[in-house]
Coordinates of C-alpha atoms and ligand atoms in Angstrom, one line a residue:
M1 CA 2.3 17.8 -0.8
K2 CA 2.8 17.9 -4.4
I3 CA 3.6 14.7 -6.1
A4 CA 4.8 14.7 -9.7
N5 CA 2.6 17.9 -10.5
Y6 CA -0.4 16.5 -8.3
E7 CA -1.5 18.5 -5.4
L8 CA -2.8 15.6 -3.1
S9 CA -6.3 16.4 -2.0
S10 CA -5.3 15.4 1.3
P11 CA -1.6 14.7 3.4
L12 CA -2.9 11.3 3.4
V13 CA -1.5 8.7 1.7
A14 CA -2.3 4.9 1.8
A15 CA 0.9 2.5 2.4
P16 CA 1.7 -0.1 0.0
M17 CA 0.8 -3.6 1.5
A18 CA 1.5 -6.7 -0.2
G19 CA -1.3 -9.0 -1.1
F20 CA -3.6 -6.0 -0.2
S21 CA -3.3 -2.5 -2.2
G22 CA -4.6 -4.0 -5.3
R23 CA -6.2 -1.5 -7.9
A24 CA -9.6 -2.1 -5.8
Y25 CA -8.2 -0.6 -2.7
R26 CA -6.4 2.1 -3.8
E27 CA -9.8 3.7 -5.9
I28 CA -11.6 2.9 -2.8
V29 CA -9.1 4.6 -0.4
R30 CA -8.9 7.7 -2.7
D31 CA -12.6 8.0 -2.3
H32 CA -12.6 7.9 0.8
G33 CA -10.3 10.7 1.4
A34 CA -6.0 9.4 0.6
G35 CA -4.5 11.9 -1.4
T36 CA -3.0 9.1 -3.4
A37 CA -2.4 5.3 -2.6
V38 CA 0.7 2.8 -4.0
T39 CA 1.1 -0.1 -5.1
E40 CA 1.8 -3.0 -3.0
M41 CA 5.9 -4.1 -3.8
V42 CA 6.6 -5.1 -7.5
S43 CA 9.8 -7.1 -8.3
A44 CA 11.9 -5.1 -10.6
Q45 CA 13.2 -8.3 -11.7
A46 CA 10.1 -9.9 -12.3
I47 CA 9.0 -7.3 -14.5
C48 CA 11.9 -7.8 -16.7
Y49 CA 11.0 -11.0 -17.2
G50 CA 8.1 -10.5 -18.1
N51 CA 6.0 -12.2 -15.7
Q52 CA 1.9 -11.9 -16.4
R53 CA 1.1 -11.9 -12.4
T54 CA 3.5 -9.2 -12.0
R55 CA 1.9 -7.7 -14.7
E56 CA -1.3 -7.8 -13.1
L57 CA -0.4 -5.5 -10.4
L58 CA 0.8 -3.1 -12.4
D59 CA -2.7 -2.5 -13.2
L60 CA -3.0 1.2 -13.9
E61 CA -4.9 2.4 -17.0
G62 CA -7.3 4.5 -16.0
E63 CA -6.2 5.5 -12.1
A64 CA -6.2 8.6 -11.0
G65 CA -2.7 10.2 -9.7
P66 CA -0.3 10.2 -9.2
R67 CA -0.1 6.8 -9.4
I68 CA 2.7 5.6 -7.3
V69 CA 4.7 2.1 -8.1
Q70 CA 6.5 0.5 -5.6
L71 CA 9.5 -1.2 -7.3
F72 CA 12.0 -3.8 -4.9
A73 CA 15.7 -4.5 -6.5
S74 CA 19.3 -4.8 -5.7
K75 CA 20.7 -4.9 -9.3
P76 CA 20.8 -1.4 -10.9
D77 CA 20.9 -2.8 -14.3
F78 CA 17.5 -4.6 -13.6
L79 CA 15.7 -1.6 -12.2
R80 CA 16.8 1.1 -15.3
E81 CA 14.8 -1.5 -17.6
A82 CA 11.8 -2.1 -15.1
A83 CA 11.3 1.8 -14.7
A84 CA 11.2 2.3 -18.0
V85 CA 8.7 -0.6 -18.6
V86 CA 6.9 0.9 -15.6
K87 CA 6.9 4.4 -16.7
E88 CA 5.5 3.1 -20.0
I89 CA 2.6 1.5 -18.3
G90 CA 1.8 5.1 -17.0
A91 CA 3.3 5.7 -13.7
D92 CA 3.7 8.8 -12.7
V93 CA 6.1 7.9 -9.6
I94 CA 8.8 5.3 -8.5
D95 CA 9.3 4.0 -5.0
L96 CA 11.7 2.1 -4.5
N97 CA 11.3 -0.4 -1.5
M98 CA 14.0 -0.2 1.3
G99 CA 12.1 -1.1 4.3
C100 CA 10.7 -4.7 3.5
P101 CA 11.8 -6.8 6.5
V102 CA 10.8 -10.4 5.2
P103 CA 14.0 -13.0 5.2
K104 CA 13.3 -14.2 1.3
V105 CA 13.4 -10.7 0.4
V106 CA 16.6 -9.2 2.7
K107 CA 18.5 -12.4 1.7
N108 CA 18.5 -11.2 -1.8
G109 CA 20.0 -8.1 -0.9
E110 CA 16.9 -6.1 -1.4
G111 CA 14.2 -4.2 1.0
S112 CA 15.7 -3.5 4.6
A113 CA 18.8 -5.2 3.3
L114 CA 19.8 -1.9 1.5
L115 CA 19.6 0.3 4.7
R116 CA 23.2 -1.3 5.3
E117 CA 24.4 -0.6 1.5
P118 CA 23.9 3.2 0.9
K119 CA 26.0 3.2 -2.0
L120 CA 24.2 0.4 -3.5
A121 CA 20.7 2.3 -2.7
A122 CA 21.7 5.9 -3.8
E123 CA 22.7 3.9 -7.1
L124 CA 19.5 2.3 -7.1
V125 CA 18.0 5.2 -7.1
Q126 CA 19.8 6.9 -10.2
A127 CA 18.9 3.8 -11.8
A128 CA 15.0 4.2 -11.4
A129 CA 15.8 7.9 -12.1
S130 CA 17.2 7.2 -15.9
C131 CA 13.9 6.7 -17.1
G132 CA 12.7 10.4 -16.3
L133 CA 9.9 10.0 -13.6
P134 CA 10.5 11.1 -10.1
V135 CA 11.9 8.5 -7.6
S136 CA 11.2 8.1 -3.8
V137 CA 12.7 5.9 -1.0
K138 CA 10.5 4.0 1.6
M139 CA 12.6 3.6 3.9
R140 CA 13.0 1.8 7.7
L141 CA 15.2 3.8 10.7
G142 CA 18.1 1.2 9.8
F143 CA 18.7 -2.2 9.9
A144 CA 19.0 -2.5 13.7
A145 CA 19.0 0.5 16.0
S146 CA 22.4 0.1 16.8
D147 CA 23.5 1.1 13.2
N148 CA 21.8 4.9 13.9
I149 CA 21.9 5.5 10.2
H150 CA 18.5 7.3 9.2
V151 CA 19.4 10.7 8.9
D152 CA 22.7 9.6 6.8
F153 CA 20.7 7.0 5.1
A154 CA 17.8 9.9 4.1
K155 CA 20.5 12.8 3.6
A156 CA 21.9 10.1 0.7
M157 CA 18.8 9.2 -0.8
E158 CA 18.3 13.1 -1.5
A159 CA 22.2 13.4 -2.7
A160 CA 21.1 10.7 -5.0
G161 CA 17.9 12.6 -6.3
A162 CA 15.3 11.2 -4.4
A163 CA 11.9 13.6 -5.0
F164 CA 10.8 12.6 -1.6
I165 CA 11.2 10.0 1.2
T166 CA 8.6 7.6 3.3
V167 CA 10.1 6.8 6.8
H168 CA 8.3 4.1 8.6
G169 CA 9.9 4.2 12.3
R170 CA 10.6 1.1 12.9
Y171 CA 13.9 -1.1 12.3
R172 CA 14.0 -4.1 10.2
E173 CA 15.4 -6.3 13.0
Q174 CA 11.7 -4.7 14.7
F175 CA 9.7 -6.2 11.9
Y176 CA 6.4 -4.6 13.2
A177 CA 6.4 -5.3 16.5
G178 CA 6.9 -2.4 19.4
Q179 CA 6.0 1.2 18.3
A180 CA 7.3 3.5 15.6
D181 CA 9.4 6.1 16.8
W182 CA 8.2 9.5 15.5
D183 CA 11.3 11.5 17.6
K184 CA 13.5 9.8 15.0
I185 CA 11.4 10.6 12.1
A186 CA 10.9 14.2 13.0
E187 CA 14.9 13.9 12.8
V188 CA 15.2 12.8 9.3
K189 CA 12.5 15.5 8.4
Q190 CA 14.3 18.5 10.1
A191 CA 18.0 16.8 8.1
V192 CA 16.5 17.2 4.3
S193 CA 15.3 19.5 2.3
I194 CA 12.8 16.9 0.3
P195 CA 9.3 16.3 1.7
V196 CA 9.1 13.3 3.7
I197 CA 6.1 11.5 4.4
G198 CA 5.9 9.9 8.2
N199 CA 4.6 6.0 8.8
G200 CA 3.7 4.2 11.4
D201 CA 0.8 3.0 13.8
I202 CA -1.6 5.9 13.0
D203 CA -4.7 4.7 13.7
S204 CA -7.2 7.3 14.5
P205 CA -7.9 11.3 14.0
A206 CA -6.0 12.0 17.5
T207 CA -3.0 10.0 16.4
A208 CA -3.0 11.4 13.4
L209 CA -2.9 15.3 14.4
K210 CA -0.4 14.2 17.6
R211 CA 2.0 12.9 14.7
L212 CA 1.9 15.7 11.6
A213 CA 2.0 18.2 14.6
G214 CA 4.8 16.6 16.5
S215 CA 6.9 15.4 13.6
G216 CA 6.3 18.5 11.2
V217 CA 6.1 15.6 8.1
D218 CA 4.7 16.9 5.3
A219 CA 2.5 13.5 5.0
L220 CA 1.4 10.9 6.6
M221 CA 1.1 7.0 5.2
I222 CA -1.2 5.0 6.9
G223 CA -1.3 1.2 6.3
R224 CA -3.0 -1.3 8.6
A225 CA -5.8 0.7 10.1
T226 CA -7.1 1.3 6.7
L227 CA -8.0 -2.2 6.2
G228 CA -11.9 -2.8 6.6
D229 CA -11.7 0.6 7.4
P230 CA -11.3 3.1 4.4
W231 CA -13.3 5.6 6.4
L232 CA -10.8 6.2 8.7
F233 CA -9.0 8.3 6.1
G234 CA -12.1 10.8 6.0
R235 CA -12.3 10.8 9.5
I236 CA -8.8 12.2 9.3
R237 CA -9.6 14.6 6.8
A238 CA -12.4 15.7 8.8
A239 CA -10.0 16.4 12.1
L240 CA -7.5 18.0 10.2
G241 CA -10.2 20.5 8.5
G242 CA -11.2 21.3 12.1
E243 CA -14.5 19.7 11.0
P244 CA -17.0 17.4 13.3
E245 CA -15.6 13.6 13.0
P246 CA -18.2 11.9 10.5
E247 CA -20.2 8.9 12.0
L248 CA -19.0 5.8 11.9
P249 CA -20.8 3.5 8.7
S250 CA -23.5 1.4 9.3
W251 CA -23.3 -2.3 8.8
D252 CA -25.1 -1.9 5.1
E253 CA -22.6 0.4 4.4
V254 CA -19.9 -1.4 5.7
C255 CA -21.1 -4.5 3.7
A256 CA -22.0 -1.9 0.2
T257 CA -17.9 -1.4 0.4
A258 CA -17.0 -4.6 1.1
L259 CA -18.7 -5.7 -1.8
R260 CA -17.6 -3.2 -3.7
L261 CA -14.0 -3.9 -3.1
L262 CA -14.5 -7.4 -4.5
R263 CA -16.7 -6.9 -7.4
R264 CA -14.4 -4.3 -8.8
Q265 CA -11.4 -6.4 -8.4
R266 CA -13.5 -9.6 -10.1
E267 CA -13.7 -6.8 -13.0
R268 CA -10.2 -6.3 -13.2
F269 CA -8.9 -10.0 -12.8
I270 CA -11.5 -11.0 -15.4
Y271 CA -10.1 -7.7 -17.5
W272 CA -6.8 -9.1 -17.6
R273 CA -7.2 -12.4 -18.4
L274 CA -9.3 -11.5 -21.3
L275 CA -6.4 -9.4 -22.5
A276 CA -4.1 -12.8 -21.9
G277 CA -6.7 -14.5 -24.5
F278 CA -8.7 -16.7 -22.6
E279 CA -11.8 -17.5 -23.1
P280 CA -14.7 -15.4 -21.8
A281 CA -16.1 -18.6 -19.8
R282 CA -13.0 -19.2 -18.5
A283 CA -11.4 -15.6 -17.5
E284 CA -15.1 -15.0 -15.6
V285 CA -14.5 -18.3 -13.8
E286 CA -10.6 -17.7 -13.2
G287 CA -11.0 -13.7 -12.4
E288 CA -14.1 -14.5 -9.8
Y289 CA -11.9 -17.4 -8.4
M290 CA -9.0 -15.0 -8.0
A291 CA -10.6 -12.0 -6.8
V292 CA -12.4 -14.2 -4.2
C293 CA -9.0 -15.9 -2.8
S294 CA -6.5 -13.0 -2.9
L295 CA -9.3 -10.7 -1.1
R296 CA -11.0 -13.0 1.8
A297 CA -8.1 -11.7 4.2
Q298 CA -9.2 -8.1 3.4
L299 CA -12.9 -9.1 3.3
G300 CA -12.6 -10.3 7.0
H301 CA -11.6 -6.7 8.3
F302 CA -14.4 -5.1 7.0
F303 CA -16.1 -7.0 10.0
R304 CA -14.0 -5.9 13.2
G305 CA -15.5 -4.3 15.9
W306 CA -18.7 -6.3 15.1
N307 CA -20.7 -8.4 16.8
G308 CA -20.3 -12.0 15.2
A309 CA -17.4 -11.1 13.5
A310 CA -15.2 -13.9 14.0
A311 CA -18.2 -16.3 13.1
L312 CA -18.2 -14.5 9.8
R313 CA -15.3 -14.7 8.8
N314 CA -14.9 -18.3 9.3
Q315 CA -17.7 -18.9 6.9
L316 CA -16.2 -16.1 4.6
N317 CA -12.9 -18.4 4.2
T318 CA -15.5 -21.5 3.2
L319 CA -16.5 -19.6 -0.1
G320 CA -15.2 -19.1 -3.6
S321 CA -17.7 -17.0 -5.3
V322 CA -18.9 -13.2 -4.9
A323 CA -22.8 -14.9 -5.1
E324 CA -22.3 -16.6 -2.1
I325 CA -20.2 -14.0 -0.1
E326 CA -23.5 -11.8 -1.4
A327 CA -26.0 -14.1 -0.1
L328 CA -23.9 -14.6 3.7
L329 CA -23.8 -10.9 4.3
A330 CA -27.5 -10.7 3.1
S331 CA -28.2 -13.6 5.8
V332 CA -26.9 -12.0 8.6
G333 CA -29.4 -9.5 9.6
Q334 CA -28.1 -6.2 11.3
P335 CA -25.5 -6.8 13.9
T336 CA -24.4 -4.2 16.4
R337 CA -21.0 -2.9 17.1
G338 CA -19.4 -4.4 19.6
R339 CA -16.6 -1.8 20.5
Ligands
LIG1 C1 0.6 -7.0 5.2 C2 1.6 -5.9 4.8 C3 2.1 -6.2 3.7 C4 3.0 -5.0 3.6 N1 3.3 -4.6 2.2 C5 4.5 -3.6 1.8 C6 5.0 -3.9 0.8 O1 4.6 -4.5 -0.4 N2 5.9 -2.3 0.5 C7 6.1 -1.6 1.8 O2 7.6 -0.4 1.4 N3 6.1 -1.9 3.1 C8 4.8 -2.7 3.2 N4 3.9 -3.0 4.5 C9 4.3 -1.7 5.4 C10 3.7 -0.6 5.8 O3 3.2 -0.4 4.2 C11 3.8 0.2 6.5 O4 4.9 1.0 6.4 C12 3.7 -0.4 7.9 O5 2.2 -1.4 8.0 C13 3.2 0.6 9.0 O6 2.5 1.6 8.9 P1 0.9 1.0 9.6 O7 1.5 0.8 11.5 O8 0.1 2.5 9.3 O9 0.2 -0.2 9.3 C14 3.3 -3.8 4.5 C15 2.5 -4.3 5.9 C16 1.7 -5.2 6.0 C17 0.9 -5.1 7.0

């Protein structure tokens, strides 16, 4: 699949995940076989207000393309302005969030609330596109199953100018419960001419192959199963190429990758603080603390499936520096896989 003049190296896209899909995560999943990775959702309004923390979420400089920035908005004017800023920063594509189920977001008329406002959603696509970048839409199947809007909504986004659509095969009212409905994703694929990326519950090479073949989508988006397991992209890629499944990573490789994630994110947070004019010593301390706090949950995922994971996670949650985490991992020895 081609996105904004980039032929993806694989039809596998790492999902936007608030609090997880930061710069270091995106680099690591690309290195493990993802064709690209989407930033977490960023508020168009906060971009317009020049919020510093928001600016750090748009950490694109030097990142491999296509750089897809996901924005959420309900007001076309804010989105128009934010889109121009995001283009200036280096985005190749603006993805619009029309699936977030969180009550705070929905109450503002953003995220999945837009599934019931197709006219406004179309205006938002046009507002974002005014900056000249391709715009994509990430939607759910609908707000409630009884709305039955997935095909009409996707067609409306295509008519508004969306370059491609990602469909998460759940309704807003499900949040993350139940199973993604891939038959409905296939219905969207059949109804539109633009590329469709299917999303929901891909967690193994077998499900990936089944969903690709069964739905006819152009690419797969994968989220939760990649947390702590970027190797999943490599396993799926091998399956797509008819190659034997790569071996699961050793404990040493798991630790090295978890630490790479942590150290790289620390580097980025320090960089942002230096840029904001912090004294170097303060930038180091605060940048490191931010990296540790923001990555604790994600680091915990790397231990999934290893004996002693629960105890390790508990210890991890008490640590506040990279050196302490390095020491913890060095002290563990060689645990065995529990699955
Ligand atoms: C912790 C978390 C954060 C998420 N944040 C976002 C987000 O910022 N934007 C978005 O469109 N979807 C977000 N999602 C939804 C995922 O992108 C994806 O659609 C969903 O998890 C289903 O895919 P999966 O079964 O492969 O995880 C988030 C999901 C999780 C679990």
